[in-house]
mmCIF file of C-alpha atoms in Angstrom:
data_model
loop_
_atom_site.group_PDB
_atom_site.id
_atom_site.type_symbol
_atom_site.label_atom_id
_atom_site.label_comp_id
_atom_site.label_asym_id
_atom_site.label_seq_id
_atom_site.Cartn_x
_atom_site.Cartn_y
_atom_site.Cartn_z
ATOM 1 C CA VAL R 26 5.829 13.059 49.719
ATOM 2 C CA ILE R 27 6.358 12.578 46.109
ATOM 3 C CA ASN R 28 8.865 9.781 46.540
ATOM 4 C CA GLN R 29 5.689 7.650 48.159
ATOM 5 C CA CYS R 30 3.845 8.365 45.217
ATOM 6 C CA ILE R 31 6.328 7.466 42.494
ATOM 7 C CA LYS R 32 7.464 4.539 45.263
ATOM 8 C CA SER R 33 3.512 3.430 44.559
ATOM 9 C CA ILE R 34 3.716 3.027 40.921
ATOM 10 C CA SER R 35 5.435 0.243 38.892
ATOM 11 C CA ASN R 36 9.022 1.310 37.947
ATOM 12 C CA ASP R 37 8.226 -0.246 34.672
ATOM 13 C CA LEU R 38 6.307 2.749 33.609
ATOM 14 C CA PRO R 39 6.999 5.763 32.423
ATOM 15 C CA ILE R 40 6.414 8.772 34.829
ATOM 16 C CA ILE R 41 6.512 12.544 33.763
ATOM 17 C CA VAL R 42 6.498 14.961 36.470
ATOM 18 C CA VAL R 43 5.412 18.342 35.691
ATOM 19 C CA GLU R 44 7.005 21.171 38.510
ATOM 20 C CA ASN R 45 5.651 24.156 38.510
ATOM 21 C CA SER R 46 8.835 26.129 39.216
ATOM 22 C CA SER R 47 12.768 26.539 38.325
ATOM 23 C CA ASN R 48 14.032 24.282 40.743
ATOM 24 C CA ILE R 49 16.914 22.170 38.791
ATOM 25 C CA ASP R 50 18.077 20.278 41.830
ATOM 26 C CA PHE R 51 14.879 18.938 42.275
ATOM 27 C CA LYS R 52 14.489 18.101 38.517
ATOM 28 C CA ASN R 53 18.386 16.446 38.453
ATOM 29 C CA TYR R 54 17.306 14.483 41.755
ATOM 30 C CA LEU R 55 13.951 13.262 40.650
ATOM 31 C CA GLU R 56 15.488 12.255 36.969
ATOM 32 C CA SER R 57 19.157 10.517 39.104
ATOM 33 C CA LYS R 58 16.560 8.638 41.576
ATOM 34 C CA TYR R 59 14.119 7.144 39.570
ATOM 35 C CA LYS R 60 15.028 5.700 35.910
ATOM 36 C CA ASN R 61 11.364 5.742 34.698
ATOM 37 C CA VAL R 62 10.943 9.647 35.403
ATOM 38 C CA LYS R 63 11.289 12.412 33.697
ATOM 39 C CA CYS R 64 10.939 15.856 35.240
ATOM 40 C CA PHE R 65 9.853 18.967 33.056
ATOM 41 C CA LEU R 66 10.642 22.260 34.730
ATOM 42 C CA THR R 67 7.371 25.180 33.920
ATOM 43 C CA ASN R 68 9.954 27.757 35.551
ATOM 44 C CA ASN R 69 6.481 29.253 36.936
ATOM 45 C CA ASN R 70 3.809 28.289 39.319
ATOM 46 C CA LEU R 71 1.222 28.025 36.634
ATOM 47 C CA GLY R 72 -1.358 26.075 38.910
ATOM 48 C CA MET R 73 -2.940 22.400 38.854
ATOM 49 C CA GLY R 74 -4.665 22.580 35.951
ATOM 50 C CA ALA R 75 -1.761 23.924 33.486
ATOM 51 C CA GLY R 76 0.682 21.640 34.984
ATOM 52 C CA ASN R 77 -1.536 18.344 34.335
ATOM 53 C CA ASN R 78 -2.461 19.849 31.043
ATOM 54 C CA ILE R 79 1.332 19.794 30.345
ATOM 55 C CA GLY R 80 2.168 15.925 31.267
ATOM 56 C CA ILE R 81 -0.931 15.072 29.732
ATOM 57 C CA LYS R 82 0.190 16.518 26.097
ATOM 58 C CA LEU R 83 3.379 15.346 26.705
ATOM 59 C CA ALA R 84 2.525 11.786 26.753
ATOM 60 C CA GLN R 85 2.844 10.001 23.882
ATOM 61 C CA THR R 86 -0.236 7.384 24.857
ATOM 62 C CA GLU R 87 -3.863 7.311 24.242
ATOM 63 C CA TYR R 88 -4.290 7.044 27.794
ATOM 64 C CA VAL R 89 -2.920 9.192 30.894
ATOM 65 C CA PHE R 90 -2.840 8.675 34.193
ATOM 66 C CA ALA R 91 -2.881 12.081 36.151
ATOM 67 C CA ILE R 92 -2.315 12.247 39.652
ATOM 68 C CA ASN R 93 -0.862 14.592 42.581
ATOM 69 C CA PRO R 94 1.931 13.691 44.137
ATOM 70 C CA ASP R 95 0.447 13.476 47.984
ATOM 71 C CA THR R 96 -1.572 10.521 46.278
ATOM 72 C CA THR R 97 -0.387 6.905 46.512
ATOM 73 C CA LEU R 98 -1.679 3.667 45.102
ATOM 74 C CA GLU R 99 -2.591 0.721 46.794
ATOM 75 C CA PRO R 100 -1.358 -2.556 45.627
ATOM 76 C CA ASN R 101 -2.781 -3.740 42.309
ATOM 77 C CA THR R 102 -4.378 -0.244 41.888
ATOM 78 C CA LEU R 103 -3.268 0.051 38.546
ATOM 79 C CA GLU R 104 -3.895 -3.755 37.273
ATOM 80 C CA GLU R 105 -7.597 -3.090 38.856
ATOM 81 C CA ILE R 106 -8.316 0.144 37.385
ATOM 82 C CA PHE R 107 -6.906 -1.342 33.476
ATOM 83 C CA SER R 108 -8.915 -4.192 34.078
ATOM 84 C CA ALA R 109 -12.173 -2.354 35.144
ATOM 85 C CA SER R 110 -10.984 0.034 31.461
ATOM 86 C CA LYS R 111 -11.653 -3.130 29.525
ATOM 87 C CA GLU R 112 -15.192 -3.260 30.854
ATOM 88 C CA LEU R 113 -15.718 -0.271 29.329
ATOM 89 C CA LYS R 114 -16.712 0.755 25.501
ATOM 90 C CA ASP R 115 -15.911 4.158 26.119
ATOM 91 C CA PHE R 116 -14.962 6.676 28.943
ATOM 92 C CA SER R 117 -13.437 10.238 28.922
ATOM 93 C CA ILE R 118 -12.330 10.199 32.855
ATOM 94 C CA LEU R 119 -11.681 7.186 34.761
ATOM 95 C CA SER R 120 -10.697 6.943 38.790
ATOM 96 C CA PRO R 121 -9.795 4.856 41.297
ATOM 97 C CA ILE R 122 -11.560 5.095 44.521
ATOM 98 C CA SER R 123 -10.582 6.585 47.601
ATOM 99 C CA SER R 124 -9.915 4.353 50.325
ATOM 100 C CA ASP R 125 -11.306 6.718 52.864
ATOM 101 C CA ALA R 126 -15.024 6.177 52.787
ATOM 102 C CA LYS R 127 -15.641 9.627 54.655
ATOM 103 C CA PHE R 128 -14.122 11.467 51.901
ATOM 104 C CA PRO R 129 -15.373 9.841 48.195
ATOM 105 C CA ASN R 130 -13.513 11.506 45.564
ATOM 106 C CA TYR R 131 -16.338 11.141 43.410
ATOM 107 C CA GLY R 132 -19.704 12.605 43.145
ATOM 108 C CA ILE R 133 -23.332 11.377 41.976
ATOM 109 C CA ILE R 134 -25.849 14.320 40.816
ATOM 110 C CA LYS R 135 -28.440 13.014 38.284
ATOM 111 C CA LYS R 136 -29.338 8.959 39.618
ATOM 112 C CA LYS R 137 -27.413 6.563 36.797
ATOM 113 C CA LYS R 138 -28.759 3.207 34.976
ATOM 114 C CA ILE R 139 -27.507 0.394 36.733
ATOM 115 C CA LEU R 140 -24.186 -0.778 35.202
ATOM 116 C CA LYS R 141 -23.965 -4.784 34.502
ATOM 117 C CA ASN R 142 -20.789 -4.917 36.369
ATOM 118 C CA SER R 143 -21.872 -2.372 38.900
ATOM 119 C CA ASP R 144 -19.439 -4.663 41.304
ATOM 120 C CA ILE R 145 -16.368 -2.883 39.191
ATOM 121 C CA LEU R 146 -17.709 0.490 37.758
ATOM 122 C CA LEU R 147 -19.402 3.330 38.959
ATOM 123 C CA GLU R 148 -20.656 5.894 36.777
ATOM 124 C CA VAL R 149 -20.827 9.150 38.228
ATOM 125 C CA ASP R 150 -20.761 13.382 37.180
ATOM 126 C CA TYR R 151 -17.576 14.345 38.511
ATOM 127 C CA VAL R 152 -14.330 13.490 40.628
ATOM 128 C CA ASP R 153 -11.449 14.633 42.404
ATOM 129 C CA GLY R 154 -8.691 15.141 40.426
ATOM 130 C CA PHE R 155 -5.749 13.935 42.266
ATOM 131 C CA ALA R 156 -5.877 10.671 40.361
ATOM 132 C CA MET R 157 -7.765 10.057 37.219
ATOM 133 C CA ILE R 158 -6.998 8.285 33.669
ATOM 134 C CA PHE R 159 -7.790 10.391 30.691
ATOM 135 C CA LYS R 160 -8.550 8.784 27.098
ATOM 136 C CA LYS R 161 -7.238 11.501 25.360
ATOM 137 C CA LYS R 162 -8.821 11.134 21.934
ATOM 138 C CA ASN R 163 -12.159 11.795 23.762
ATOM 139 C CA PHE R 164 -11.086 15.938 24.781
ATOM 140 C CA LYS R 165 -11.771 17.695 21.766
ATOM 141 C CA GLN R 166 -8.320 19.873 20.681
ATOM 142 C CA ASP R 167 -6.996 18.231 23.432
ATOM 143 C CA HIS R 168 -8.460 20.571 25.861
ATOM 144 C CA PHE R 169 -8.419 19.396 29.486
ATOM 145 C CA PHE R 170 -7.988 21.556 32.186
ATOM 146 C CA ASP R 171 -9.083 25.466 31.969
ATOM 147 C CA GLU R 172 -5.913 27.064 32.492
ATOM 148 C CA ASN R 173 -7.942 30.310 33.682
ATOM 149 C CA ILE R 174 -8.712 28.413 36.631
ATOM 150 C CA PHE R 175 -5.403 28.859 39.117
ATOM 151 C CA MET R 176 -6.611 26.706 41.777
ATOM 152 C CA TYR R 177 -9.854 24.790 42.985
ATOM 153 C CA LEU R 178 -12.785 24.503 41.039
ATOM 154 C CA GLU R 179 -10.563 23.146 37.806
ATOM 155 C CA ASN R 180 -11.656 19.453 38.291
ATOM 156 C CA ASP R 181 -15.336 20.357 38.553
ATOM 157 C CA ASP R 182 -14.988 22.805 35.841
ATOM 158 C CA LEU R 183 -13.203 19.516 33.619
ATOM 159 C CA CYS R 184 -16.077 17.145 34.763
ATOM 160 C CA ILE R 185 -19.021 19.640 33.870
ATOM 161 C CA ASN R 186 -17.360 20.079 30.377
ATOM 162 C CA VAL R 187 -17.107 16.424 29.730
ATOM 163 C CA LYS R 188 -20.406 16.017 30.792
ATOM 164 C CA LYS R 189 -21.642 18.508 28.786
ATOM 165 C CA ASN R 190 -19.959 17.362 25.907
ATOM 166 C CA GLY R 191 -21.305 14.171 26.076
ATOM 167 C CA GLY R 192 -18.198 12.270 27.891
ATOM 168 C CA LEU R 193 -18.319 9.646 30.397
ATOM 169 C CA ILE R 194 -16.678 9.367 33.800
ATOM 170 C CA PHE R 195 -16.457 6.212 36.006
ATOM 171 C CA ILE R 196 -15.012 5.297 39.235
ATOM 172 C CA ALA R 197 -13.104 1.617 39.228
ATOM 173 C CA LYS R 198 -14.327 0.593 42.587
ATOM 174 C CA LYS R 199 -11.598 -2.088 43.266
ATOM 175 C CA ALA R 200 -8.741 0.285 42.179
ATOM 176 C CA LYS R 201 -7.644 1.997 45.340
ATOM 177 C CA ILE R 202 -5.634 5.401 46.008
ATOM 178 C CA ASN R 203 -4.567 7.053 49.538
#
């Protein structure tokens, strides 16, 4: 499934794949097939949160887009999310919206004030972690996912900590993922 994910991302963008195994054949396959992909092997299954932390810290950019390998971007998703990010003064997490309306990838617990550009952005309390942009400087000491949580709830924990530290989480309504 990772091939569909990578093909949905512009080949002009660098992609870091963190593989929770020691599968050197998989690493070699990805790096030879896609010139914009660097694959890092963890040699053990560290879990989703720890794997994402490695990729986020390896990225030498202010913003990092973490995406699960079974997720694909619809055409213009990145352009839409970059456009939406320019409308924000600040955020910690910005996520595209799931194209499946039956299963939204976000939640609102407390009613939010209406944003000026409400057709573009929606402030939320949490997002599912299968696709999100991190503004790295808004995370104290590079603390992203709690690595003590191996599977499930790591996204909820991350969002709770972002909100507890005064961070903002948004959905870019025109940026769609499958």
